[in-house]
């Protein structure tokens, strides 16, 4: 646990909290690629000789991970070839840890303020009224009865409390490129509230969680430090709905109140000056700041393209959808501003698809306007903005290997953000970011 001084001004980039997980679990999609203990990549992972399911870097990680895996190992072996879902494994780890004294474990926020697992909000009442979560809870309980048959399970009330705390307080553990590689319960960081305009960011080095400021603060005040619980490239209504359904609160953050960013949910491009013209569904387009007024045919074209694009965004799966993105962008071309949320989402999908297909010229075509969209929806100093800039840097080196001047500008901007969000001492910065520029030099 790490804290800054309570009364000193805090500069952006300051690490105000570091935390180790109470329990955590590697996502099954990364099994065999990452170590189940340290969560780091290793080309020569060794499987546990007991269950032959989890893998470790070597003896050190296996020894360190044994305290959490000891009971799990025999349970995994017992239910093979079936492997419990990530949620069941995390829930089982919670149950076993709590039964073996973990209920007395605490993590300090200040010298006099600490949190135990029981201090985390369970939202038991809201969970009981949540049909989907209750259905999943009953499914988990059924699997746990078989998986932990040698254990004495808590009663139904206690189980629901554990489940609720897991649902509402778990963190996605991210790698340096902001991919979710695991799920963990962290005691002290659970005090941090959400804002759609956060002034702090959570990053990870393996399973160690760090909270770093992205804005200056006059002093350390935990009530004034906010992170984002959700993806910020979404409309206000979508964000508020997600927060209500997943975390059971109504967001009233500055961004949700003022609408300065979210007015671009539907934004046309003025044919005269190319400025954005924001509009709401069911309302007529207002005149542009330059005085130009869209006629009915332009309005019809805009809403037709918006409806089509929104429908396609809902249908897109993890397969190649570049052709669908191209069609959406063609329909949007003459009427959508690049910061419009729908266009931003389609550009994002097109960029990812082009990268997967190694169509580097196309990726650059979508990546350039996407940078501006990311800065608008996520912010200038968000890790995802930095990761996008790094991707563009790498692609530019492939496309124009003899001229790296433009590419370097993207690298420098990305590195500056990552210094802020991850820190120069972080493994991601040292091993993944600095190595890129060494390769160029």
PDB file of C-alpha atoms in Angstrom, residues 58-354:
ATOM      1  CA  UNK A  58       8.917 -21.885 -12.968  1.00  0.00           C
ATOM      2  CA  UNK A  59       9.443 -23.054  -9.418  1.00  0.00           C
ATOM      3  CA  UNK A  60       9.441 -19.575  -7.880  1.00  0.00           C
ATOM      4  CA  UNK A  61       6.006 -18.665  -9.248  1.00  0.00           C
ATOM      5  CA  UNK A  62       4.650 -22.146  -8.489  1.00  0.00           C
ATOM      6  CA  UNK A  63       5.846 -21.908  -4.888  1.00  0.00           C
ATOM      7  CA  UNK A  64       4.422 -18.402  -4.463  1.00  0.00           C
ATOM      8  CA  UNK A  65       1.126 -19.404  -6.054  1.00  0.00           C
ATOM      9  CA  UNK A  66       0.715 -22.623  -4.098  1.00  0.00           C
ATOM     10  CA  UNK A  67      -1.041 -20.985  -1.139  1.00  0.00           C
ATOM     11  CA  UNK A  68      -3.916 -20.025  -3.459  1.00  0.00           C
ATOM     12  CA  UNK A  69      -3.724 -23.082  -5.695  1.00  0.00           C
ATOM     13  CA  UNK A  70      -3.266 -25.816  -3.072  1.00  0.00           C
ATOM     14  CA  UNK A  71      -6.963 -26.397  -2.412  1.00  0.00           C
ATOM     15  CA  UNK A  72      -7.935 -25.458  -5.953  1.00  0.00           C
ATOM     16  CA  UNK A  73      -5.594 -28.044  -7.443  1.00  0.00           C
ATOM     17  CA  UNK A  74      -7.376 -31.071  -6.026  1.00  0.00           C
ATOM     18  CA  UNK A  75     -10.764 -29.597  -6.902  1.00  0.00           C
ATOM     19  CA  UNK A  76      -9.754 -28.995 -10.527  1.00  0.00           C
ATOM     20  CA  UNK A  77      -8.447 -32.546 -10.721  1.00  0.00           C
ATOM     21  CA  UNK A  78     -11.691 -33.885  -9.270  1.00  0.00           C
ATOM     22  CA  UNK A  79     -13.954 -32.287 -11.918  1.00  0.00           C
ATOM     23  CA  UNK A  80     -11.725 -32.890 -14.972  1.00  0.00           C
ATOM     24  CA  UNK A  81     -12.204 -32.843 -17.890  1.00  0.00           C
ATOM     25  CA  UNK A  82     -14.645 -30.071 -16.983  1.00  0.00           C
ATOM     26  CA  UNK A  83     -12.992 -26.786 -16.054  1.00  0.00           C
ATOM     27  CA  UNK A  84     -14.979 -24.276 -13.982  1.00  0.00           C
ATOM     28  CA  UNK A  85     -15.619 -20.828 -15.435  1.00  0.00           C
ATOM     29  CA  UNK A  86     -13.487 -17.888 -14.339  1.00  0.00           C
ATOM     30  CA  UNK A  87     -16.295 -16.636 -12.088  1.00  0.00           C
ATOM     31  CA  UNK A  88     -16.612 -20.008 -10.343  1.00  0.00           C
ATOM     32  CA  UNK A  89     -12.847 -20.217  -9.802  1.00  0.00           C
ATOM     33  CA  UNK A  90     -12.724 -16.679  -8.385  1.00  0.00           C
ATOM     34  CA  UNK A  91     -15.731 -17.332  -6.138  1.00  0.00           C
ATOM     35  CA  UNK A  92     -14.187 -20.588  -4.916  1.00  0.00           C
ATOM     36  CA  UNK A  93     -10.908 -18.842  -4.153  1.00  0.00           C
ATOM     37  CA  UNK A  94     -12.830 -16.243  -2.153  1.00  0.00           C
ATOM     38  CA  UNK A  95     -14.712 -18.881  -0.165  1.00  0.00           C
ATOM     39  CA  UNK A  96     -11.581 -20.893   0.644  1.00  0.00           C
ATOM     40  CA  UNK A  97      -9.580 -17.797   1.616  1.00  0.00           C
ATOM     41  CA  UNK A  98     -12.339 -16.457   3.875  1.00  0.00           C
ATOM     42  CA  UNK A  99     -12.677 -19.830   5.597  1.00  0.00           C
ATOM     43  CA  UNK A 100      -8.940 -19.879   6.290  1.00  0.00           C
ATOM     44  CA  UNK A 101      -8.692 -16.535   8.058  1.00  0.00           C
ATOM     45  CA  UNK A 102      -8.953 -14.168   5.123  1.00  0.00           C
ATOM     46  CA  UNK A 103     -11.962 -12.519   6.762  1.00  0.00           C
ATOM     47  CA  UNK A 104      -9.511 -10.960   9.246  1.00  0.00           C
ATOM     48  CA  UNK A 105      -7.132  -9.695   6.541  1.00  0.00           C
ATOM     49  CA  UNK A 106      -7.192  -5.943   5.965  1.00  0.00           C
ATOM     50  CA  UNK A 107      -5.485  -3.419   3.722  1.00  0.00           C
ATOM     51  CA  UNK A 108      -4.652   0.067   4.981  1.00  0.00           C
ATOM     52  CA  UNK A 109      -5.722   3.178   3.114  1.00  0.00           C
ATOM     53  CA  UNK A 110      -4.255   5.470   5.773  1.00  0.00           C
ATOM     54  CA  UNK A 111      -2.545   4.642   9.053  1.00  0.00           C
ATOM     55  CA  UNK A 112      -5.924   4.604  10.798  1.00  0.00           C
ATOM     56  CA  UNK A 113      -8.263   3.562   7.969  1.00  0.00           C
ATOM     57  CA  UNK A 114      -8.314   0.078   6.523  1.00  0.00           C
ATOM     58  CA  UNK A 115     -10.714  -2.247   4.744  1.00  0.00           C
ATOM     59  CA  UNK A 116     -11.575  -5.897   5.120  1.00  0.00           C
ATOM     60  CA  UNK A 117     -13.527  -7.995   2.649  1.00  0.00           C
ATOM     61  CA  UNK A 118     -16.674  -7.569   4.735  1.00  0.00           C
ATOM     62  CA  UNK A 119     -16.395  -3.773   4.299  1.00  0.00           C
ATOM     63  CA  UNK A 120     -16.943  -4.052   0.550  1.00  0.00           C
ATOM     64  CA  UNK A 121     -20.478  -3.258  -0.544  1.00  0.00           C
ATOM     65  CA  UNK A 122     -22.450  -6.391  -1.431  1.00  0.00           C
ATOM     66  CA  UNK A 123     -25.620  -4.692  -2.750  1.00  0.00           C
ATOM     67  CA  UNK A 124     -27.472  -7.779  -1.547  1.00  0.00           C
ATOM     68  CA  UNK A 125     -30.888  -6.142  -1.963  1.00  0.00           C
ATOM     69  CA  UNK A 126     -30.204  -5.017  -5.535  1.00  0.00           C
ATOM     70  CA  UNK A 127     -28.622  -8.372  -6.453  1.00  0.00           C
ATOM     71  CA  UNK A 128     -31.726 -10.244  -5.206  1.00  0.00           C
ATOM     72  CA  UNK A 129     -33.900  -8.049  -7.425  1.00  0.00           C
ATOM     73  CA  UNK A 130     -31.583  -8.530 -10.442  1.00  0.00           C
ATOM     74  CA  UNK A 131     -33.068 -11.466 -12.347  1.00  0.00           C
ATOM     75  CA  UNK A 132     -30.034 -12.119 -14.563  1.00  0.00           C
ATOM     76  CA  UNK A 133     -27.518 -11.966 -11.736  1.00  0.00           C
ATOM     77  CA  UNK A 134     -29.662 -14.164  -9.497  1.00  0.00           C
ATOM     78  CA  UNK A 135     -29.954 -16.753 -12.278  1.00  0.00           C
ATOM     79  CA  UNK A 136     -26.192 -16.742 -12.666  1.00  0.00           C
ATOM     80  CA  UNK A 137     -25.744 -16.919  -8.889  1.00  0.00           C
ATOM     81  CA  UNK A 138     -27.876 -20.065  -8.714  1.00  0.00           C
ATOM     82  CA  UNK A 139     -25.875 -21.568 -11.590  1.00  0.00           C
ATOM     83  CA  UNK A 140     -22.605 -20.789  -9.780  1.00  0.00           C
ATOM     84  CA  UNK A 141     -23.948 -22.313  -6.561  1.00  0.00           C
ATOM     85  CA  UNK A 142     -24.812 -25.519  -8.420  1.00  0.00           C
ATOM     86  CA  UNK A 143     -21.294 -25.777  -9.830  1.00  0.00           C
ATOM     87  CA  UNK A 144     -19.704 -24.889  -6.483  1.00  0.00           C
ATOM     88  CA  UNK A 145     -21.563 -27.727  -4.765  1.00  0.00           C
ATOM     89  CA  UNK A 146     -19.757 -30.163  -7.036  1.00  0.00           C
ATOM     90  CA  UNK A 147     -16.468 -28.299  -7.322  1.00  0.00           C
ATOM     91  CA  UNK A 148     -16.084 -27.689  -3.563  1.00  0.00           C
ATOM     92  CA  UNK A 149     -17.819 -30.859  -2.396  1.00  0.00           C
ATOM     93  CA  UNK A 150     -15.081 -31.499   0.175  1.00  0.00           C
ATOM     94  CA  UNK A 151     -15.574 -28.047   1.690  1.00  0.00           C
ATOM     95  CA  UNK A 152     -18.312 -26.797   3.999  1.00  0.00           C
ATOM     96  CA  UNK A 153     -19.944 -24.086   1.918  1.00  0.00           C
ATOM     97  CA  UNK A 154     -21.277 -20.930   3.597  1.00  0.00           C
ATOM     98  CA  UNK A 155     -25.037 -20.658   3.966  1.00  0.00           C
ATOM     99  CA  UNK A 156     -27.112 -19.083   1.188  1.00  0.00           C
ATOM    100  CA  UNK A 157     -27.112 -15.601   2.767  1.00  0.00           C
ATOM    101  CA  UNK A 158     -23.335 -15.574   3.163  1.00  0.00           C
ATOM    102  CA  UNK A 159     -22.833 -16.942  -0.344  1.00  0.00           C
ATOM    103  CA  UNK A 160     -24.996 -14.192  -1.801  1.00  0.00           C
ATOM    104  CA  UNK A 161     -22.972 -11.596   0.104  1.00  0.00           C
ATOM    105  CA  UNK A 162     -19.702 -13.007  -1.274  1.00  0.00           C
ATOM    106  CA  UNK A 163     -21.157 -13.144  -4.785  1.00  0.00           C
ATOM    107  CA  UNK A 164     -22.414  -9.554  -4.569  1.00  0.00           C
ATOM    108  CA  UNK A 165     -19.051  -8.242  -3.367  1.00  0.00           C
ATOM    109  CA  UNK A 166     -17.339 -10.121  -6.177  1.00  0.00           C
ATOM    110  CA  UNK A 167     -19.700  -8.745  -8.845  1.00  0.00           C
ATOM    111  CA  UNK A 168     -19.575  -5.129  -7.748  1.00  0.00           C
ATOM    112  CA  UNK A 169     -15.981  -4.753  -6.524  1.00  0.00           C
ATOM    113  CA  UNK A 170     -13.878  -6.837  -8.903  1.00  0.00           C
ATOM    114  CA  UNK A 171     -11.276  -5.187 -11.148  1.00  0.00           C
ATOM    115  CA  UNK A 172     -10.302  -6.328 -14.606  1.00  0.00           C
ATOM    116  CA  UNK A 173      -6.556  -6.867 -14.391  1.00  0.00           C
ATOM    117  CA  UNK A 174      -5.050  -5.310 -17.516  1.00  0.00           C
ATOM    118  CA  UNK A 175      -1.769  -5.869 -19.285  1.00  0.00           C
ATOM    119  CA  UNK A 176       0.217  -2.919 -20.615  1.00  0.00           C
ATOM    120  CA  UNK A 177      -1.885  -2.749 -23.773  1.00  0.00           C
ATOM    121  CA  UNK A 178      -5.068  -2.528 -21.675  1.00  0.00           C
ATOM    122  CA  UNK A 179      -6.294  -6.043 -22.461  1.00  0.00           C
ATOM    123  CA  UNK A 180      -8.136  -7.720 -19.596  1.00  0.00           C
ATOM    124  CA  UNK A 181      -6.034 -10.745 -18.621  1.00  0.00           C
ATOM    125  CA  UNK A 182      -7.507 -11.519 -15.224  1.00  0.00           C
ATOM    126  CA  UNK A 183      -9.984 -10.564 -12.527  1.00  0.00           C
ATOM    127  CA  UNK A 184      -9.085  -9.552  -8.991  1.00  0.00           C
ATOM    128  CA  UNK A 185     -10.577  -8.312  -5.738  1.00  0.00           C
ATOM    129  CA  UNK A 186      -8.595  -5.421  -4.227  1.00  0.00           C
ATOM    130  CA  UNK A 187      -9.592  -4.185  -0.778  1.00  0.00           C
ATOM    131  CA  UNK A 188      -8.242  -0.635  -0.519  1.00  0.00           C
ATOM    132  CA  UNK A 189      -8.916   0.450  -4.135  1.00  0.00           C
ATOM    133  CA  UNK A 190     -12.582  -0.437  -3.644  1.00  0.00           C
ATOM    134  CA  UNK A 191     -13.010   2.958  -1.946  1.00  0.00           C
ATOM    135  CA  UNK A 192     -12.506   4.749  -5.267  1.00  0.00           C
ATOM    136  CA  UNK A 193     -15.648   6.197  -6.806  1.00  0.00           C
ATOM    137  CA  UNK A 194     -16.495   6.417 -10.486  1.00  0.00           C
ATOM    138  CA  UNK A 195     -16.589   9.420 -12.773  1.00  0.00           C
ATOM    139  CA  UNK A 196     -17.061   9.590 -16.538  1.00  0.00           C
ATOM    140  CA  UNK A 197     -14.488  12.401 -16.367  1.00  0.00           C
ATOM    141  CA  UNK A 198     -11.930  10.684 -14.105  1.00  0.00           C
ATOM    142  CA  UNK A 199      -8.849  12.368 -12.659  1.00  0.00           C
ATOM    143  CA  UNK A 200      -7.011   9.098 -11.964  1.00  0.00           C
ATOM    144  CA  UNK A 201      -6.324   5.860 -13.780  1.00  0.00           C
ATOM    145  CA  UNK A 202      -5.788   2.283 -12.628  1.00  0.00           C
ATOM    146  CA  UNK A 203      -2.949   0.344 -14.253  1.00  0.00           C
ATOM    147  CA  UNK A 204      -1.277  -2.961 -13.435  1.00  0.00           C
ATOM    148  CA  UNK A 205       2.185  -4.451 -13.290  1.00  0.00           C
ATOM    149  CA  UNK A 206       1.374  -8.140 -13.279  1.00  0.00           C
ATOM    150  CA  UNK A 207      -1.222  -8.383 -10.518  1.00  0.00           C
ATOM    151  CA  UNK A 208      -0.032  -5.268  -8.636  1.00  0.00           C
ATOM    152  CA  UNK A 209      -2.535  -2.445  -8.991  1.00  0.00           C
ATOM    153  CA  UNK A 210      -1.487   1.213  -9.104  1.00  0.00           C
ATOM    154  CA  UNK A 211      -3.641   4.330  -9.001  1.00  0.00           C
ATOM    155  CA  UNK A 212      -2.014   7.350 -10.630  1.00  0.00           C
ATOM    156  CA  UNK A 213      -3.370  10.864 -10.992  1.00  0.00           C
ATOM    157  CA  UNK A 214      -4.012  12.280 -14.461  1.00  0.00           C
ATOM    158  CA  UNK A 215      -4.782  15.739 -13.080  1.00  0.00           C
ATOM    159  CA  UNK A 216      -3.176  17.911 -10.384  1.00  0.00           C
ATOM    160  CA  UNK A 217      -4.836  17.908  -6.953  1.00  0.00           C
ATOM    161  CA  UNK A 218      -4.385  20.549  -4.213  1.00  0.00           C
ATOM    162  CA  UNK A 219      -4.138  17.772  -1.582  1.00  0.00           C
ATOM    163  CA  UNK A 220      -4.838  14.090  -1.035  1.00  0.00           C
ATOM    164  CA  UNK A 221      -8.588  13.684  -0.602  1.00  0.00           C
ATOM    165  CA  UNK A 222     -10.005  10.260  -1.444  1.00  0.00           C
ATOM    166  CA  UNK A 223     -13.445  11.790  -1.995  1.00  0.00           C
ATOM    167  CA  UNK A 224     -11.962  13.827  -4.854  1.00  0.00           C
ATOM    168  CA  UNK A 225     -10.131  10.987  -6.634  1.00  0.00           C
ATOM    169  CA  UNK A 226     -12.205   9.251  -9.289  1.00  0.00           C
ATOM    170  CA  UNK A 227     -11.549   6.460 -11.750  1.00  0.00           C
ATOM    171  CA  UNK A 228     -13.731   5.138 -14.551  1.00  0.00           C
ATOM    172  CA  UNK A 229     -15.487   1.805 -14.039  1.00  0.00           C
ATOM    173  CA  UNK A 230     -16.585   1.491 -17.663  1.00  0.00           C
ATOM    174  CA  UNK A 231     -15.692   2.164 -21.298  1.00  0.00           C
ATOM    175  CA  UNK A 232     -15.997   5.913 -21.870  1.00  0.00           C
ATOM    176  CA  UNK A 233     -16.543   5.739 -25.637  1.00  0.00           C
ATOM    177  CA  UNK A 234     -20.288   5.482 -25.174  1.00  0.00           C
ATOM    178  CA  UNK A 235     -23.235   7.848 -24.984  1.00  0.00           C
ATOM    179  CA  UNK A 236     -24.380   9.292 -21.682  1.00  0.00           C
ATOM    180  CA  UNK A 237     -27.531   7.149 -21.696  1.00  0.00           C
ATOM    181  CA  UNK A 238     -25.521   4.000 -22.412  1.00  0.00           C
ATOM    182  CA  UNK A 239     -23.017   4.769 -19.642  1.00  0.00           C
ATOM    183  CA  UNK A 240     -25.693   5.584 -17.088  1.00  0.00           C
ATOM    184  CA  UNK A 241     -27.581   2.403 -17.968  1.00  0.00           C
ATOM    185  CA  UNK A 242     -24.448   0.266 -17.655  1.00  0.00           C
ATOM    186  CA  UNK A 243     -23.493   1.816 -14.310  1.00  0.00           C
ATOM    187  CA  UNK A 244     -26.998   1.310 -12.960  1.00  0.00           C
ATOM    188  CA  UNK A 245     -27.182  -2.306 -14.103  1.00  0.00           C
ATOM    189  CA  UNK A 246     -23.666  -3.324 -13.036  1.00  0.00           C
ATOM    190  CA  UNK A 247     -22.990  -1.110 -10.015  1.00  0.00           C
ATOM    191  CA  UNK A 248     -26.475   0.032  -8.934  1.00  0.00           C
ATOM    192  CA  UNK A 249     -25.986   3.789  -8.839  1.00  0.00           C
ATOM    193  CA  UNK A 250     -27.054   6.793 -10.909  1.00  0.00           C
ATOM    194  CA  UNK A 251     -24.076   8.683 -12.276  1.00  0.00           C
ATOM    195  CA  UNK A 252     -24.129  12.438 -11.708  1.00  0.00           C
ATOM    196  CA  UNK A 253     -20.528  13.248 -12.637  1.00  0.00           C
ATOM    197  CA  UNK A 254     -19.545  16.562 -14.322  1.00  0.00           C
ATOM    198  CA  UNK A 255     -19.456  14.963 -17.768  1.00  0.00           C
ATOM    199  CA  UNK A 256     -22.952  13.543 -17.414  1.00  0.00           C
ATOM    200  CA  UNK A 257     -24.235  16.907 -16.196  1.00  0.00           C
ATOM    201  CA  UNK A 258     -22.688  19.344 -18.665  1.00  0.00           C
ATOM    202  CA  UNK A 259     -22.960  17.428 -21.960  1.00  0.00           C
ATOM    203  CA  UNK A 260     -19.924  19.164 -23.518  1.00  0.00           C
ATOM    204  CA  UNK A 261     -18.462  15.859 -24.709  1.00  0.00           C
ATOM    205  CA  UNK A 262     -21.668  13.890 -25.145  1.00  0.00           C
ATOM    206  CA  UNK A 263     -23.252  16.450 -27.459  1.00  0.00           C
ATOM    207  CA  UNK A 264     -21.195  14.706 -30.167  1.00  0.00           C
ATOM    208  CA  UNK A 265     -23.293  11.546 -29.838  1.00  0.00           C
ATOM    209  CA  UNK A 266     -24.977  12.615 -33.084  1.00  0.00           C
ATOM    210  CA  UNK A 267     -22.851  15.209 -34.848  1.00  0.00           C
ATOM    211  CA  UNK A 268     -23.102  16.119 -38.532  1.00  0.00           C
ATOM    212  CA  UNK A 269     -20.333  17.803 -40.472  1.00  0.00           C
ATOM    213  CA  UNK A 270     -21.208  21.208 -41.829  1.00  0.00           C
ATOM    214  CA  UNK A 271     -20.829  21.130 -45.640  1.00  0.00           C
ATOM    215  CA  UNK A 272     -19.744  24.763 -45.563  1.00  0.00           C
ATOM    216  CA  UNK A 273     -17.091  24.975 -42.800  1.00  0.00           C
ATOM    217  CA  UNK A 274     -16.763  21.288 -41.752  1.00  0.00           C
ATOM    218  CA  UNK A 275     -17.541  22.157 -38.117  1.00  0.00           C
ATOM    219  CA  UNK A 276     -19.663  19.756 -36.028  1.00  0.00           C
ATOM    220  CA  UNK A 277     -23.402  20.309 -35.793  1.00  0.00           C
ATOM    221  CA  UNK A 278     -24.822  18.465 -32.776  1.00  0.00           C
ATOM    222  CA  UNK A 279     -28.406  17.235 -32.836  1.00  0.00           C
ATOM    223  CA  UNK A 280     -30.668  14.976 -30.773  1.00  0.00           C
ATOM    224  CA  UNK A 281     -33.015  12.324 -32.098  1.00  0.00           C
ATOM    225  CA  UNK A 282     -36.444  13.689 -32.838  1.00  0.00           C
ATOM    226  CA  UNK A 283     -35.203  17.253 -33.156  1.00  0.00           C
ATOM    227  CA  UNK A 284     -34.363  19.375 -36.175  1.00  0.00           C
ATOM    228  CA  UNK A 285     -30.757  20.247 -36.929  1.00  0.00           C
ATOM    229  CA  UNK A 286     -29.805  23.665 -35.568  1.00  0.00           C
ATOM    230  CA  UNK A 287     -27.871  26.047 -37.833  1.00  0.00           C
ATOM    231  CA  UNK A 288     -24.085  25.699 -37.794  1.00  0.00           C
ATOM    232  CA  UNK A 289     -22.048  28.386 -36.036  1.00  0.00           C
ATOM    233  CA  UNK A 290     -21.146  29.656 -39.522  1.00  0.00           C
ATOM    234  CA  UNK A 291     -24.859  30.142 -40.267  1.00  0.00           C
ATOM    235  CA  UNK A 292     -25.288  27.179 -42.634  1.00  0.00           C
ATOM    236  CA  UNK A 293     -28.536  25.247 -42.172  1.00  0.00           C
ATOM    237  CA  UNK A 294     -28.837  21.629 -43.300  1.00  0.00           C
ATOM    238  CA  UNK A 295     -31.820  20.959 -45.541  1.00  0.00           C
ATOM    239  CA  UNK A 296     -34.243  18.061 -45.145  1.00  0.00           C
ATOM    240  CA  UNK A 297     -32.388  15.835 -47.621  1.00  0.00           C
ATOM    241  CA  UNK A 298     -29.143  16.172 -45.603  1.00  0.00           C
ATOM    242  CA  UNK A 299     -31.036  15.411 -42.408  1.00  0.00           C
ATOM    243  CA  UNK A 300     -32.653  12.343 -43.971  1.00  0.00           C
ATOM    244  CA  UNK A 301     -29.282  11.094 -45.238  1.00  0.00           C
ATOM    245  CA  UNK A 302     -27.732  11.579 -41.784  1.00  0.00           C
ATOM    246  CA  UNK A 303     -30.388   9.645 -39.862  1.00  0.00           C
ATOM    247  CA  UNK A 304     -30.500   6.885 -42.472  1.00  0.00           C
ATOM    248  CA  UNK A 305     -26.741   6.388 -42.127  1.00  0.00           C
ATOM    249  CA  UNK A 306     -26.980   6.619 -38.321  1.00  0.00           C
ATOM    250  CA  UNK A 307     -29.678   3.929 -38.127  1.00  0.00           C
ATOM    251  CA  UNK A 308     -27.771   1.629 -40.468  1.00  0.00           C
ATOM    252  CA  UNK A 309     -24.463   2.086 -38.628  1.00  0.00           C
ATOM    253  CA  UNK A 310     -25.987   1.538 -35.180  1.00  0.00           C
ATOM    254  CA  UNK A 311     -27.648  -1.633 -36.386  1.00  0.00           C
ATOM    255  CA  UNK A 312     -24.393  -2.943 -37.863  1.00  0.00           C
ATOM    256  CA  UNK A 313     -22.423  -2.092 -34.712  1.00  0.00           C
ATOM    257  CA  UNK A 314     -24.801  -4.290 -32.740  1.00  0.00           C
ATOM    258  CA  UNK A 315     -24.392  -7.153 -35.215  1.00  0.00           C
ATOM    259  CA  UNK A 316     -20.588  -7.057 -35.471  1.00  0.00           C
ATOM    260  CA  UNK A 317     -18.907 -10.125 -34.021  1.00  0.00           C
ATOM    261  CA  UNK A 318     -15.286 -11.156 -33.579  1.00  0.00           C
ATOM    262  CA  UNK A 319     -15.015 -12.144 -37.236  1.00  0.00           C
ATOM    263  CA  UNK A 320     -13.751  -9.991 -40.095  1.00  0.00           C
ATOM    264  CA  UNK A 321     -16.115  -7.052 -40.355  1.00  0.00           C
ATOM    265  CA  UNK A 322     -13.958  -4.651 -42.355  1.00  0.00           C
ATOM    266  CA  UNK A 323     -16.302  -4.714 -45.363  1.00  0.00           C
ATOM    267  CA  UNK A 324     -19.251  -3.819 -43.139  1.00  0.00           C
ATOM    268  CA  UNK A 325     -17.252  -0.956 -41.612  1.00  0.00           C
ATOM    269  CA  UNK A 326     -16.367   0.337 -45.064  1.00  0.00           C
ATOM    270  CA  UNK A 327     -20.032   0.343 -46.037  1.00  0.00           C
ATOM    271  CA  UNK A 328     -20.967   2.249 -42.875  1.00  0.00           C
ATOM    272  CA  UNK A 329     -18.211   4.800 -43.405  1.00  0.00           C
ATOM    273  CA  UNK A 330     -19.254   5.291 -47.042  1.00  0.00           C
ATOM    274  CA  UNK A 331     -22.810   6.053 -45.945  1.00  0.00           C
ATOM    275  CA  UNK A 332     -21.491   8.459 -43.305  1.00  0.00           C
ATOM    276  CA  UNK A 333     -18.812  10.097 -45.458  1.00  0.00           C
ATOM    277  CA  UNK A 334     -20.523  13.294 -46.550  1.00  0.00           C
ATOM    278  CA  UNK A 335     -22.575  13.963 -43.445  1.00  0.00           C
ATOM    279  CA  UNK A 336     -20.844  12.710 -40.253  1.00  0.00           C
ATOM    280  CA  UNK A 337     -18.274  14.634 -38.250  1.00  0.00           C
ATOM    281  CA  UNK A 338     -15.247  12.494 -37.273  1.00  0.00           C
ATOM    282  CA  UNK A 339     -15.969  13.050 -33.558  1.00  0.00           C
ATOM    283  CA  UNK A 340     -19.516  11.735 -33.888  1.00  0.00           C
ATOM    284  CA  UNK A 341     -19.802   8.762 -31.525  1.00  0.00           C
ATOM    285  CA  UNK A 342     -21.186   6.379 -34.157  1.00  0.00           C
ATOM    286  CA  UNK A 343     -18.446   7.247 -36.639  1.00  0.00           C
ATOM    287  CA  UNK A 344     -15.823   6.954 -33.894  1.00  0.00           C
ATOM    288  CA  UNK A 345     -17.020   3.439 -33.059  1.00  0.00           C
ATOM    289  CA  UNK A 346     -17.021   2.364 -36.705  1.00  0.00           C
ATOM    290  CA  UNK A 347     -13.532   3.815 -37.214  1.00  0.00           C
ATOM    291  CA  UNK A 348     -12.386   1.897 -34.138  1.00  0.00           C
ATOM    292  CA  UNK A 349     -13.833  -1.368 -35.463  1.00  0.00           C
ATOM    293  CA  UNK A 350     -12.366  -0.749 -38.924  1.00  0.00           C
ATOM    294  CA  UNK A 351      -8.919  -0.016 -37.502  1.00  0.00           C
ATOM    295  CA  UNK A 352      -8.905  -3.195 -35.391  1.00  0.00           C
ATOM    296  CA  UNK A 353     -10.095  -5.292 -38.320  1.00  0.00           C
ATOM    297  CA  UNK A 354      -7.480  -3.832 -40.677  1.00  0.00           C
TER     298      UNK A 354
END
